[in-house]
Short mmCIF file of C-alpha atoms in Angstrom, two decimals:
data_model
loop_
_atom_site.label_atom_id
_atom_site.label_comp_id
_atom_site.label_asym_id
_atom_site.label_seq_id
_atom_site.Cartn_x
_atom_site.Cartn_y
_atom_site.Cartn_z
CA UNK A 975 48.63 -29.33 33.93
CA UNK A 976 48.77 -31.58 31.94
CA UNK A 977 45.74 -33.61 29.74
CA UNK A 978 45.70 -35.92 32.57
CA UNK A 979 45.41 -33.74 35.79
CA UNK A 980 42.89 -32.33 34.40
CA UNK A 981 40.84 -35.28 33.12
CA UNK A 982 41.30 -36.78 36.84
CA UNK A 983 40.13 -33.55 38.27
CA UNK A 984 36.28 -34.11 37.16
CA UNK A 985 33.93 -31.62 36.69
CA UNK A 986 33.35 -29.25 34.27
CA UNK A 987 37.17 -28.70 32.55
CA UNK A 988 37.75 -32.35 32.13
CA UNK A 989 34.16 -33.08 30.93
CA UNK A 990 34.52 -30.18 28.01
CA UNK A 991 38.13 -31.74 27.69
CA UNK A 992 37.00 -35.43 27.04
CA UNK A 993 33.61 -33.94 24.89
CA UNK A 994 36.36 -31.62 22.73
CA UNK A 995 39.04 -34.57 21.88
CA UNK A 996 35.83 -37.09 21.30
CA UNK A 997 34.80 -34.39 18.11
CA UNK A 998 37.53 -33.24 17.37
CA UNK A 999 38.28 -35.53 14.60
CA UNK A 1000 34.77 -37.00 14.12
CA UNK A 1001 33.80 -38.50 10.94
CA UNK A 1002 32.00 -36.32 8.49
CA UNK A 1003 28.28 -37.64 7.91
CA UNK A 1004 26.49 -38.43 4.58
CA UNK A 1005 24.87 -34.61 3.27
CA UNK A 1006 21.36 -34.43 3.67
CA UNK A 1007 20.49 -31.14 1.45
CA UNK A 1008 17.25 -29.79 0.91
CA UNK A 1009 17.03 -27.32 -1.78
CA UNK A 1010 13.93 -24.86 -2.74
CA UNK A 1011 13.65 -22.12 -5.34
CA UNK A 1012 10.86 -19.58 -5.31
CA UNK A 1013 10.05 -15.28 -5.31
CA UNK A 1014 11.02 -12.99 -3.30
CA UNK A 1015 8.23 -11.20 -4.03
CA UNK A 1016 5.23 -14.32 -3.13
CA UNK A 1017 7.14 -17.19 -2.71
CA UNK A 1018 6.61 -18.88 -5.70
CA UNK A 1019 8.64 -21.47 -6.97
CA UNK A 1020 10.21 -22.27 -9.87
CA UNK A 1021 12.51 -25.49 -10.68
CA UNK A 1022 16.33 -25.41 -11.76
CA UNK A 1023 17.88 -28.04 -13.33
CA UNK A 1024 22.35 -28.20 -11.39
CA UNK A 1025 25.46 -28.40 -13.00
CA UNK A 1026 27.43 -30.78 -11.35
CA UNK A 1027 30.79 -29.99 -12.57
CA UNK A 1028 32.47 -27.94 -15.13
CA UNK A 1029 35.02 -29.87 -17.01
CA UNK A 1030 37.41 -27.02 -17.13
CA UNK A 1031 37.86 -26.77 -12.99
CA UNK A 1032 40.44 -28.79 -12.13
CA UNK A 1033 39.85 -27.91 -8.47
CA UNK A 1034 36.52 -28.70 -7.66
CA UNK A 1035 34.60 -30.94 -10.44
CA UNK A 1036 32.17 -32.07 -8.80
CA UNK A 1037 30.90 -28.75 -7.35
CA UNK A 1038 29.33 -29.07 -3.41
CA UNK A 1039 24.86 -28.27 -3.97
CA UNK A 1040 25.25 -23.77 -3.42
CA UNK A 1041 27.88 -23.66 -6.43
CA UNK A 1042 25.37 -26.42 -8.81
CA UNK A 1043 22.58 -24.22 -8.60
CA UNK A 1044 24.11 -20.99 -8.36
CA UNK A 1045 25.98 -21.52 -11.02
CA UNK A 1046 22.57 -22.92 -12.66
CA UNK A 1047 20.74 -19.06 -12.35
CA UNK A 1048 24.40 -17.23 -13.54
CA UNK A 1049 24.39 -19.11 -16.94
CA UNK A 1050 20.46 -19.75 -17.72
CA UNK A 1051 18.69 -17.77 -16.74
CA UNK A 1052 19.13 -13.98 -16.02
CA UNK A 1053 17.44 -13.27 -12.63
CA UNK A 1054 18.70 -11.33 -9.72
CA UNK A 1055 19.24 -13.83 -6.60
CA UNK A 1056 19.91 -14.00 -3.31
CA UNK A 1057 21.72 -16.62 -2.57
CA UNK A 1058 21.37 -18.64 0.96
CA UNK A 1059 23.28 -21.83 1.96
CA UNK A 1060 24.94 -22.57 5.64
CA UNK A 1061 28.67 -21.16 6.72
CA UNK A 1062 31.59 -23.89 4.75
CA UNK A 1063 29.31 -24.61 2.40
CA UNK A 1064 31.48 -22.99 -0.60
CA UNK A 1065 29.70 -19.49 -0.99
CA UNK A 1066 32.81 -17.82 -2.93
CA UNK A 1067 32.61 -20.67 -6.09
CA UNK A 1068 29.05 -20.18 -6.70
CA UNK A 1069 29.62 -16.74 -7.58
CA UNK A 1070 32.80 -16.66 -9.18
CA UNK A 1071 32.48 -19.91 -11.37
CA UNK A 1072 29.51 -18.17 -13.27
CA UNK A 1073 29.60 -14.65 -13.35
CA UNK A 1074 33.23 -15.91 -14.77
CA UNK A 1075 32.14 -18.09 -17.10
CA UNK A 1076 30.01 -15.93 -18.17
CA UNK A 1077 31.80 -12.47 -18.73
CA UNK A 1078 33.57 -14.95 -20.93
CA UNK A 1079 31.08 -15.83 -23.26
CA UNK A 1080 29.80 -12.28 -23.57
CA UNK A 1081 33.48 -10.79 -24.04
CA UNK A 1082 34.21 -8.34 -25.85
CA UNK A 1083 35.19 -7.24 -28.98
CA UNK A 1084 38.57 -5.03 -28.02
CA UNK A 1085 39.91 -7.24 -24.96
CA UNK A 1086 44.07 -7.83 -23.24
CA UNK A 1087 46.41 -5.25 -24.01
CA UNK A 1088 44.81 -1.50 -24.18
CA UNK A 1089 47.01 2.01 -24.79
CA UNK A 1090 47.11 3.29 -20.54
CA UNK A 1091 43.12 3.33 -19.68
CA UNK A 1092 41.90 6.48 -18.16
CA UNK A 1093 38.15 4.95 -17.43
CA UNK A 1094 37.63 1.37 -16.39
CA UNK A 1095 35.33 -0.28 -16.88
CA UNK A 1096 34.30 -3.05 -15.06
CA UNK A 1097 32.15 -5.52 -15.86
CA UNK A 1098 31.85 -7.64 -12.72
CA UNK A 1099 32.38 -5.35 -9.34
CA UNK A 1100 31.98 -7.67 -6.04
CA UNK A 1101 31.67 -6.18 -3.19
CA UNK A 1102 33.05 -7.57 0.95
CA UNK A 1103 32.32 -6.06 4.06
CA UNK A 1104 35.53 -6.14 5.46
CA UNK A 1105 39.59 -6.02 3.85
CA UNK A 1106 39.85 -9.76 4.95
CA UNK A 1107 37.60 -10.67 3.25
CA UNK A 1108 37.89 -8.95 0.38
CA UNK A 1109 41.59 -10.50 0.46
CA UNK A 1110 40.86 -13.38 0.00
CA UNK A 1111 37.74 -13.19 -2.66
CA UNK A 1112 40.91 -11.24 -4.99
CA UNK A 1113 42.76 -14.43 -4.10
CA UNK A 1114 39.87 -17.00 -5.13
CA UNK A 1115 39.71 -14.68 -8.26
CA UNK A 1116 43.56 -15.00 -9.70
CA UNK A 1117 43.18 -19.24 -8.54
CA UNK A 1118 39.89 -19.20 -11.08
CA UNK A 1119 41.29 -17.45 -13.45
CA UNK A 1120 44.28 -19.41 -13.84
CA UNK A 1121 41.94 -22.52 -13.95
CA UNK A 1122 40.16 -21.89 -16.73
CA UNK A 1123 43.04 -20.89 -18.07
CA UNK A 1124 41.41 -17.27 -18.61
CA UNK A 1125 45.51 -15.50 -18.97
CA UNK A 1126 45.31 -15.99 -23.07
CA UNK A 1127 42.52 -13.50 -22.64
CA UNK A 1128 44.12 -10.70 -20.35
CA UNK A 1129 40.86 -11.26 -18.49
CA UNK A 1130 41.52 -8.48 -15.98
CA UNK A 1131 40.92 -9.23 -12.46
CA UNK A 1132 41.64 -6.12 -10.22
CA UNK A 1133 41.79 -5.74 -6.32
CA UNK A 1134 39.80 -1.68 -5.67
CA UNK A 1135 41.59 -1.36 -1.51
CA UNK A 1136 40.99 1.18 0.66
CA UNK A 1137 43.61 1.95 2.26
CA UNK A 1138 45.18 2.35 -1.05
CA UNK A 1139 43.96 3.55 -3.50
CA UNK A 1140 46.48 5.98 -5.67
CA UNK A 1141 47.94 1.98 -5.89
CA UNK A 1142 45.34 0.77 -6.64
CA UNK A 1143 44.20 3.14 -10.07
CA UNK A 1144 48.10 2.69 -11.08
CA UNK A 1145 47.37 -0.63 -11.13
CA UNK A 1146 43.79 -0.84 -12.63
CA UNK A 1147 44.93 2.14 -14.88
CA UNK A 1148 47.54 -0.15 -15.89
CA UNK A 1149 46.73 -1.24 -20.14
CA UNK A 1150 45.20 -5.11 -19.31
CA UNK A 1151 41.17 -3.98 -19.01
CA UNK A 1152 39.32 -4.66 -15.69
CA UNK A 1153 36.65 -7.49 -15.72
CA UNK A 1154 36.65 -8.17 -12.56
CA UNK A 1155 37.16 -4.89 -9.53
CA UNK A 1156 37.19 -6.79 -6.05
CA UNK A 1157 36.46 -3.75 -3.32
CA UNK A 1158 34.53 -2.64 -0.30
CA UNK A 1159 30.73 -0.58 -1.21
CA UNK A 1160 32.41 2.16 0.25
CA UNK A 1161 35.74 2.76 -1.08
CA UNK A 1162 34.14 2.14 -4.50
CA UNK A 1163 30.92 4.80 -3.91
CA UNK A 1164 33.74 6.88 -3.09
CA UNK A 1165 35.42 7.21 -6.11
CA UNK A 1166 32.10 6.99 -8.07
CA UNK A 1167 30.84 10.44 -5.95
CA UNK A 1168 34.44 12.32 -7.22
CA UNK A 1169 33.27 15.20 -8.84
CA UNK A 1170 36.70 15.00 -10.58
CA UNK A 1171 38.89 12.54 -11.97
CA UNK A 1172 36.15 9.96 -12.25
CA UNK A 1173 38.05 7.63 -13.52
CA UNK A 1174 35.50 4.35 -13.08
CA UNK A 1175 32.34 4.08 -14.71
CA UNK A 1176 29.86 1.30 -14.56
CA UNK A 1177 28.32 1.49 -18.02
CA UNK A 1178 29.01 -1.86 -18.86
CA UNK A 1179 28.21 -3.53 -15.59
CA UNK A 1180 26.61 -6.89 -15.35
CA UNK A 1181 27.22 -8.47 -12.56
CA UNK A 1182 26.94 -7.09 -9.33
CA UNK A 1183 27.89 -9.49 -5.92
CA UNK A 1184 28.00 -8.64 -2.65
CA UNK A 1185 28.94 -11.40 -0.57
CA UNK A 1186 27.70 -11.74 2.83
CA UNK A 1187 25.56 -9.03 1.58
CA UNK A 1188 22.46 -8.89 4.91
CA UNK A 1189 25.42 -7.52 7.79
CA UNK A 1190 25.06 -4.51 5.00
CA UNK A 1191 21.85 -3.46 5.45
CA UNK A 1192 20.32 -5.33 8.72
CA UNK A 1193 20.72 -2.11 10.72
CA UNK A 1194 18.79 0.29 8.61
CA UNK A 1195 15.72 -1.10 10.34
CA UNK A 1196 13.73 -1.65 13.18
CA UNK A 1197 12.07 -5.09 13.16
CA UNK A 1198 8.76 -6.30 15.37
CA UNK A 1199 10.14 -10.10 15.94
CA UNK A 1200 6.64 -11.23 17.07
CA UNK A 1201 6.28 -11.08 13.61
CA UNK A 1202 8.78 -10.25 11.40
CA UNK A 1203 6.84 -6.89 10.51
CA UNK A 1204 8.96 -3.66 10.02
CA UNK A 1205 8.36 -0.43 12.11
CA UNK A 1206 9.91 1.77 10.19
CA UNK A 1207 13.32 2.94 8.68
CA UNK A 1208 15.96 4.26 9.65
CA UNK A 1209 16.32 7.99 8.45
CA UNK A 1210 20.34 7.92 7.43
CA UNK A 1211 22.05 8.92 4.89
CA UNK A 1212 21.90 6.59 1.87
CA UNK A 1213 24.28 3.77 2.76
CA UNK A 1214 26.94 2.77 0.25
CA UNK A 1215 25.40 -0.37 -0.23
CA UNK A 1216 21.84 0.56 -0.85
CA UNK A 1217 23.07 3.66 -3.46
CA UNK A 1218 25.81 0.42 -5.08
CA UNK A 1219 22.83 -1.33 -5.44
CA UNK A 1220 21.07 1.51 -7.40
CA UNK A 1221 23.68 2.70 -9.62
CA UNK A 1222 23.93 -0.63 -11.44
CA UNK A 1223 21.19 -0.41 -13.43
CA UNK A 1224 19.82 -3.71 -16.21
CA UNK A 1225 23.28 -5.22 -14.40
CA UNK A 1226 22.62 -8.00 -12.31
CA UNK A 1227 21.96 -8.31 -8.76
CA UNK A 1228 23.30 -11.96 -6.57
CA UNK A 1229 23.17 -11.70 -2.91
CA UNK A 1230 25.19 -14.00 -0.97
CA UNK A 1231 25.35 -15.27 2.98
CA UNK A 1232 24.62 -17.54 5.22
CA UNK A 1233 22.30 -16.11 7.86
CA UNK A 1234 19.71 -13.68 5.94
CA UNK A 1235 16.81 -14.10 8.51
CA UNK A 1236 12.99 -13.22 7.81
CA UNK A 1237 13.18 -9.70 8.57
CA UNK A 1238 16.19 -9.68 5.76
CA UNK A 1239 14.04 -10.99 3.17
CA UNK A 1240 11.10 -9.14 3.83
CA UNK A 1241 13.28 -6.29 3.64
CA UNK A 1242 14.93 -6.57 0.39
CA UNK A 1243 11.05 -7.09 -1.13
CA UNK A 1244 10.01 -3.62 0.29
CA UNK A 1245 13.21 -1.85 -1.21
CA UNK A 1246 14.44 -3.73 -4.24
CA UNK A 1247 10.83 -4.19 -5.20
CA UNK A 1248 12.24 -3.81 -8.86
CA UNK A 1249 14.37 -6.50 -9.23
CA UNK A 1250 12.58 -8.96 -8.45
CA UNK A 1251 15.34 -10.73 -6.45
CA UNK A 1252 14.96 -15.03 -6.54
CA UNK A 1253 15.29 -17.22 -3.62
CA UNK A 1254 18.53 -19.97 -4.00
CA UNK A 1255 18.15 -21.62 -0.14
CA UNK A 1256 20.10 -24.50 0.49
CA UNK A 1257 19.16 -26.32 3.85
CA UNK A 1258 21.72 -28.83 4.91
CA UNK A 1259 21.36 -30.65 8.36
CA UNK A 1260 25.17 -32.57 7.56
CA UNK A 1261 26.29 -32.02 11.24
CA UNK A 1262 29.86 -30.34 10.49
CA UNK A 1263 29.95 -29.56 14.38
CA UNK A 1264 29.24 -29.49 17.92
CA UNK A 1265 28.37 -27.04 20.24
CA UNK A 1266 29.21 -26.66 24.01
CA UNK A 1267 28.31 -23.82 25.74
CA UNK A 1268 29.64 -23.53 29.84
CA UNK A 1269 29.74 -20.91 32.01
CA UNK A 1270 33.37 -19.44 33.85
CA UNK A 1271 33.99 -18.00 36.82
CA UNK A 1272 37.08 -16.91 35.41
CA UNK A 1273 37.53 -17.35 31.46
CA UNK A 1274 40.94 -16.77 30.93
CA UNK A 1275 41.67 -19.96 33.81
CA UNK A 1276 39.43 -21.69 32.34
CA UNK A 1277 39.82 -21.46 28.95
CA UNK A 1278 43.62 -21.99 29.46
CA UNK A 1279 43.13 -25.33 31.23
CA UNK A 1280 40.79 -26.25 28.21
CA UNK A 1281 43.67 -25.34 25.84
CA UNK A 1282 46.37 -27.63 27.30
CA UNK A 1283 43.91 -30.28 28.22
CA UNK A 1284 43.66 -31.31 24.43
CA UNK A 1285 45.46 -32.15 21.23
CA UNK A 1286 47.37 -29.75 19.87
CA UNK A 1287 45.04 -28.59 16.71
CA UNK A 1288 44.42 -25.35 15.25
CA UNK A 1289 42.15 -22.82 17.08
CA UNK A 1290 40.90 -19.25 16.63
CA UNK A 1291 39.51 -17.26 19.97
CA UNK A 1292 36.79 -14.64 18.92
CA UNK A 1293 37.07 -11.98 21.83
CA UNK A 1294 35.46 -8.65 22.22
CA UNK A 1295 38.66 -6.37 21.64
CA UNK A 1296 42.19 -6.12 21.51
CA UNK A 1297 42.63 -5.33 25.24
CA UNK A 1298 41.05 -8.71 26.19
CA UNK A 1299 42.98 -10.15 23.03
CA UNK A 1300 46.42 -8.60 24.64
CA UNK A 1301 45.23 -9.99 28.53
CA UNK A 1302 44.26 -13.25 27.12
CA UNK A 1303 47.75 -14.65 24.46
CA UNK A 1304 49.53 -13.48 27.77
CA UNK A 1305 47.84 -15.56 30.06
CA UNK A 1306 48.40 -18.46 27.38
CA UNK A 1307 51.56 -18.63 28.51
CA UNK A 1308 54.32 -21.61 26.54
CA UNK A 1309 51.39 -21.27 24.37
CA UNK A 1310 52.67 -20.44 20.39
CA UNK A 1311 49.45 -17.86 19.55
CA UNK A 1312 49.20 -14.66 17.66
CA UNK A 1313 46.46 -12.12 18.22
CA UNK A 1314 44.90 -10.47 15.19
CA UNK A 1315 44.65 -6.91 16.03
CA UNK A 1316 41.46 -4.89 14.25
CA UNK A 1317 44.14 -1.95 14.12
CA UNK A 1318 46.76 -4.53 13.23
CA UNK A 1319 48.63 -3.09 9.86
CA UNK A 1320 50.06 -7.50 9.59
CA UNK A 1321 46.83 -8.83 8.98
CA UNK A 1322 47.99 -10.53 5.84
CA UNK A 1323 51.22 -11.64 7.33
CA UNK A 1324 49.75 -12.97 10.32
CA UNK A 1325 47.02 -15.26 8.50
CA UNK A 1326 49.76 -16.15 6.50
CA UNK A 1327 51.62 -17.67 8.79
CA UNK A 1328 48.70 -18.89 11.09
CA UNK A 1329 47.68 -20.97 7.51
CA UNK A 1330 50.95 -22.43 7.84
CA UNK A 1331 51.49 -23.21 11.42
CA UNK A 1332 53.70 -21.56 12.16
CA UNK A 1333 51.65 -20.88 15.31
CA UNK A 1334 47.85 -22.84 16.27
CA UNK A 1335 46.20 -20.49 18.63
CA UNK A 1336 45.06 -17.24 16.81
CA UNK A 1337 42.75 -14.52 19.02
CA UNK A 1338 41.35 -12.02 16.98
CA UNK A 1339 38.24 -10.06 17.16
CA UNK A 1340 34.47 -10.87 15.02
CA UNK A 1341 34.98 -8.14 12.32
CA UNK A 1342 38.00 -8.91 11.45
CA UNK A 1343 37.99 -13.12 11.10
CA UNK A 1344 34.70 -12.94 10.86
CA UNK A 1345 32.73 -13.28 8.12
CA UNK A 1346 33.43 -15.65 5.17
CA UNK A 1347 36.57 -16.12 6.16
CA UNK A 1348 38.17 -19.46 5.53
CA UNK A 1349 41.29 -21.36 6.76
CA UNK A 1350 41.68 -25.28 6.33
CA UNK A 1351 41.30 -27.36 8.91
CA UNK A 1352 40.24 -25.30 12.00
CA UNK A 1353 39.37 -27.32 14.98
CA UNK A 1354 38.13 -25.27 17.55
CA UNK A 1355 36.25 -22.06 17.76
CA UNK A 1356 36.31 -20.35 21.11
CA UNK A 1357 33.42 -17.94 21.63
CA UNK A 1358 35.23 -15.96 24.98
CA UNK A 1359 33.15 -14.00 26.81
CA UNK A 1360 29.86 -12.55 26.33
CA UNK A 1361 31.07 -9.56 24.93
CA UNK A 1362 32.60 -12.23 21.80
CA UNK A 1363 28.72 -12.62 20.65
CA UNK A 1364 27.58 -9.48 21.57
CA UNK A 1365 29.53 -6.15 21.54
CA UNK A 1366 28.49 -3.34 24.32
CA UNK A 1367 27.05 0.08 23.71
CA UNK A 1368 26.13 -1.25 20.46
CA UNK A 1369 22.02 -1.56 19.38
CA UNK A 1370 21.99 -5.09 17.30
CA UNK A 1371 18.54 -6.89 16.39
CA UNK A 1372 18.11 -10.11 17.85
CA UNK A 1373 18.72 -11.18 14.70
CA UNK A 1374 22.04 -9.94 14.35
CA UNK A 1375 23.30 -11.63 17.82
CA UNK A 1376 22.18 -15.15 16.10
CA UNK A 1377 23.81 -13.48 12.61
CA UNK A 1378 26.28 -13.13 14.65
CA UNK A 1379 27.55 -16.49 16.57
CA UNK A 1380 27.02 -18.67 13.76
CA UNK A 1381 29.26 -17.10 11.23
CA UNK A 1382 32.18 -17.27 14.18
CA UNK A 1383 31.36 -20.82 14.93
CA UNK A 1384 31.09 -21.45 10.95
CA UNK A 1385 34.95 -21.03 11.17
CA UNK A 1386 35.30 -24.54 11.57
CA UNK A 1387 33.69 -27.56 10.50
CA UNK A 1388 33.91 -26.03 6.79
CA UNK A 1389 32.92 -27.84 3.71
CA UNK A 1390 33.43 -31.04 4.48
CA UNK A 1391 35.57 -31.04 7.03
CA UNK A 1392 34.21 -31.38 11.00
CA UNK A 1393 35.31 -28.76 13.92
CA UNK A 1394 34.43 -27.87 17.56
CA UNK A 1395 32.56 -24.74 19.15
CA UNK A 1396 33.17 -23.93 22.67
CA UNK A 1397 31.14 -20.95 23.62
CA UNK A 1398 32.06 -19.57 27.70
CA UNK A 1399 30.35 -17.29 29.29
CA UNK A 1400 31.80 -15.21 32.76
CA UNK A 1401 29.52 -15.99 35.54
CA UNK A 1402 28.79 -11.93 35.91
CA UNK A 1403 25.69 -11.49 36.67
CA UNK A 1404 24.66 -7.34 35.67
CA UNK A 1405 26.48 -8.56 32.36
CA UNK A 1406 24.96 -11.65 31.80
CA UNK A 1407 21.04 -9.73 32.17
CA UNK A 1408 21.45 -7.12 29.61
CA UNK A 1409 22.39 -10.47 26.78
CA UNK A 1410 20.10 -13.01 27.89
CA UNK A 1411 17.88 -13.40 25.82
CA UNK A 1412 20.02 -13.38 22.82
CA UNK A 1413 21.95 -16.29 24.60
CA UNK A 1414 18.50 -18.25 24.65
CA UNK A 1415 17.52 -16.62 21.90
CA UNK A 1416 21.26 -18.07 19.88
CA UNK A 1417 20.09 -22.23 22.35
CA UNK A 1418 16.34 -21.53 20.69
CA UNK A 1419 16.64 -20.88 17.12
CA UNK A 1420 19.42 -24.11 17.50
CA UNK A 1421 16.64 -25.99 19.00
CA UNK A 1422 18.88 -26.68 22.16
CA UNK A 1423 17.10 -24.74 25.14
CA UNK A 1424 15.66 -27.87 26.56
CA UNK A 1425 15.48 -28.17 30.18
CA UNK A 1426 19.23 -26.49 30.78
CA UNK A 1427 18.15 -24.90 34.12
CA UNK A 1428 17.58 -28.59 35.97
CA UNK A 1429 21.30 -29.31 34.86
CA UNK A 1430 23.77 -29.59 37.76
CA UNK A 1431 27.64 -28.48 37.61
CA UNK A 1432 29.27 -31.87 36.92
CA UNK A 1433 26.57 -32.77 34.34
CA UNK A 1434 25.86 -32.44 30.75
CA UNK A 1435 23.33 -32.97 28.21
CA UNK A 1436 23.26 -34.16 24.83
CA UNK A 1437 20.94 -33.29 22.56
CA UNK A 1438 21.58 -34.78 19.65
CA UNK A 1439 25.59 -34.19 18.74
CA UNK A 1440 25.39 -30.87 20.55
CA UNK A 1441 26.07 -31.47 23.67
CA UNK A 1442 26.03 -28.47 26.81
CA UNK A 1443 27.12 -27.50 29.94
CA UNK A 1444 25.14 -26.12 33.26
CA UNK A 1445 25.55 -22.33 33.83
CA UNK A 1446 22.26 -21.46 36.65
CA UNK A 1447 23.15 -17.54 36.48
CA UNK A 1448 22.55 -17.33 32.23
CA UNK A 1449 19.44 -19.85 32.23
CA UNK A 1450 17.57 -18.24 35.31
#
């Protein structure tokens, strides 16, 4: 079915295709940024002078707002802080640039090639929640080292891989000092808790950075969402995240994410009183993507027809599981698509092929290609079915539904690019009842939940720049 045929059909699919085509390559608007820096404990505001750019940093001589203020806080204060900024605004460079410059400023007397090191003492540890994000951060570290000209000082950057700990150990202890270690929380805790042959020591640690930090502790408390009050903490063994923060000692702790909720911040203020966190919050009114929510009795057919009605572009489709991904791919016949599975050993190779344009449709589950992962020029993100947003048989706090949605649609419209986010939901009343409140919460958080139930099938509602199509079974 060609684009003209889809348009001539009218109805919901034709309307959606029209809206998507109009917005796939929209021009970016001017940023309107509000910056707040305050104490976590009492919300008292503080003044911070932004750093507009760093001359020696060639890739971005002019920094984005979160990068300007985070770099300033790292270089000019001794504060622990929480960095909050929308998806795609450059948070990775925000915590890398300042910490790298600070490590160079405070370089140890002995640096570079030494005898084989059997006890590794990193000065900066970066924690990521997933392998994909860990690999990406490690790659950014290598690029930044080159940009800053740190090869001459043998500035050591290593990755501790959970799937290759022995190999990682050989690389890390090979003779170059380990200044920066990128890993996952559980992997590092496993090494540090070894009673015999412990080969990593944090006695020289200056910074512990946790990217996508709210993904680590969001399940550690129950919250009354009407008041924001923490009702009960889980009585479980200490998490890897909590363990690392506890043993970080006098090192500065930096948390970054786009989706810290009020409950998350309240939890941090209560649990980490001794850290005296500051909060750096960037609010950006820039419309980087248009959001479309639609319902369908046949998700596979609707998804296929919408993609056929669009020009060829880079698309990411989030699904609820590997089997759903394979079924959808089989339905997208004659289209260049690949499935990125949770158990795939070729994740890096598949992502590299996607970046190189060998195929243009990536079908994946959120845990592999969700939080923090960046690929340039993704024009369209599709949330395919309720299970792509809300895992079945999983208990999540309401604000975590919203966080998951925001992180998934945030794979498009990154930096100063624009894009479109389409959410397709099935007309299955039994399934929808389980997540109706969560879906409505998503819309109300976006300020877009007015009078949707009054729309007829062929109408669309424009609120600002966000378009929603009627889904009566969801909103009645």
